[in-house]
Amino acid sequence: MIHLKWSESETIKKVTCVHTKAEKYIVDHKLTPGNMYEVKNETEEFYFIIDNSGKVGGYYKDYFKEA
């Protein structure tokens, strides 16, 4: 249950949201293009960031560019 402590963990890096044009999911409620987000964990396909709701969420890497 390590994911329960991600919001308190050290930031790995920062990424900037470049778009919210999702093919399958609605992400424009949680991400804002141009905003910088703190990456708390990362996999090959996803960044786990603190989104606009203040909680950790997992998003495809193609929504972001590394700062």
mmCIF file of C-alpha atoms in Angstrom:
data_model
loop_
_atom_site.group_PDB
_atom_site.id
_atom_site.type_symbol
_atom_site.label_atom_id
_atom_site.label_comp_id
_atom_site.label_asym_id
_atom_site.label_seq_id
_atom_site.Cartn_x
_atom_site.Cartn_y
_atom_site.Cartn_z
ATOM 1 C CA MET A 1 0.000 0.000 0.000
ATOM 2 C CA ILE A 2 2.913 2.299 -0.797
ATOM 3 C CA HIS A 3 0.629 4.480 -2.936
ATOM 4 C CA LEU A 4 -1.007 5.822 0.237
ATOM 5 C CA LYS A 5 2.215 7.681 1.122
ATOM 6 C CA TRP A 6 3.019 9.126 -2.344
ATOM 7 C CA SER A 7 1.555 12.538 -1.546
ATOM 8 C CA GLU A 8 3.996 12.847 1.365
ATOM 9 C CA SER A 9 7.016 11.480 -0.503
ATOM 10 C CA GLU A 10 9.792 13.489 -2.100
ATOM 11 C CA THR A 11 9.182 14.911 -5.567
ATOM 12 C CA ILE A 12 11.090 12.980 -8.260
ATOM 13 C CA LYS A 13 10.884 15.734 -10.898
ATOM 14 C CA LYS A 14 8.525 18.336 -12.295
ATOM 15 C CA VAL A 15 6.592 18.088 -15.543
ATOM 16 C CA THR A 16 4.483 20.585 -17.486
ATOM 17 C CA CYS A 17 1.077 19.680 -18.884
ATOM 18 C CA VAL A 18 1.003 20.288 -22.651
ATOM 19 C CA HIS A 19 -2.571 19.221 -23.464
ATOM 20 C CA THR A 20 -5.723 17.622 -22.064
ATOM 21 C CA LYS A 21 -7.044 16.104 -25.302
ATOM 22 C CA ALA A 22 -7.687 12.602 -24.033
ATOM 23 C CA GLU A 23 -8.934 9.907 -26.391
ATOM 24 C CA LYS A 24 -10.664 7.812 -23.769
ATOM 25 C CA TYR A 25 -10.828 9.629 -20.424
ATOM 26 C CA ILE A 26 -11.793 13.116 -19.213
ATOM 27 C CA VAL A 27 -8.692 14.769 -17.792
ATOM 28 C CA ASP A 28 -9.418 18.475 -18.269
ATOM 29 C CA HIS A 29 -11.096 18.577 -14.834
ATOM 30 C CA LYS A 30 -7.843 17.508 -13.151
ATOM 31 C CA LEU A 31 -5.091 18.950 -15.390
ATOM 32 C CA THR A 32 -4.496 22.437 -16.790
ATOM 33 C CA PRO A 33 -2.286 22.948 -19.870
ATOM 34 C CA GLY A 34 0.726 25.081 -18.995
ATOM 35 C CA ASN A 35 0.721 24.176 -15.302
ATOM 36 C CA MET A 36 3.707 22.452 -13.729
ATOM 37 C CA TYR A 37 3.066 19.349 -11.625
ATOM 38 C CA GLU A 38 5.230 17.406 -9.160
ATOM 39 C CA VAL A 39 5.899 13.774 -10.070
ATOM 40 C CA LYS A 40 5.641 11.505 -7.035
ATOM 41 C CA ASN A 41 6.116 8.191 -8.861
ATOM 42 C CA GLU A 42 6.658 7.055 -12.442
ATOM 43 C CA THR A 43 6.204 3.930 -14.546
ATOM 44 C CA GLU A 44 6.945 3.286 -18.210
ATOM 45 C CA GLU A 45 3.523 4.578 -19.230
ATOM 46 C CA PHE A 46 2.305 6.848 -16.412
ATOM 47 C CA TYR A 47 3.264 9.772 -14.194
ATOM 48 C CA PHE A 48 1.697 9.849 -10.746
ATOM 49 C CA ILE A 49 1.311 13.530 -9.883
ATOM 50 C CA ILE A 50 -0.516 15.788 -7.479
ATOM 51 C CA ASP A 51 -3.252 17.107 -9.767
ATOM 52 C CA ASN A 52 -5.632 20.086 -9.477
ATOM 53 C CA SER A 53 -7.720 18.250 -6.862
ATOM 54 C CA GLY A 54 -4.708 18.121 -4.523
ATOM 55 C CA LYS A 55 -4.616 14.326 -4.643
ATOM 56 C CA VAL A 56 -2.238 11.935 -6.401
ATOM 57 C CA GLY A 57 -3.497 10.737 -9.775
ATOM 58 C CA GLY A 58 -1.974 8.637 -12.546
ATOM 59 C CA TYR A 59 -1.877 10.103 -16.064
ATOM 60 C CA TYR A 60 -0.378 9.012 -19.382
ATOM 61 C CA LYS A 61 3.012 10.560 -20.041
ATOM 62 C CA ASP A 62 1.881 11.987 -23.389
ATOM 63 C CA TYR A 63 0.003 14.792 -21.572
ATOM 64 C CA PHE A 64 3.300 16.187 -20.259
ATOM 65 C CA LYS A 65 6.797 17.332 -21.127
ATOM 66 C CA GLU A 66 9.660 17.259 -18.680
ATOM 67 C CA ALA A 67 10.726 20.605 -17.264
#
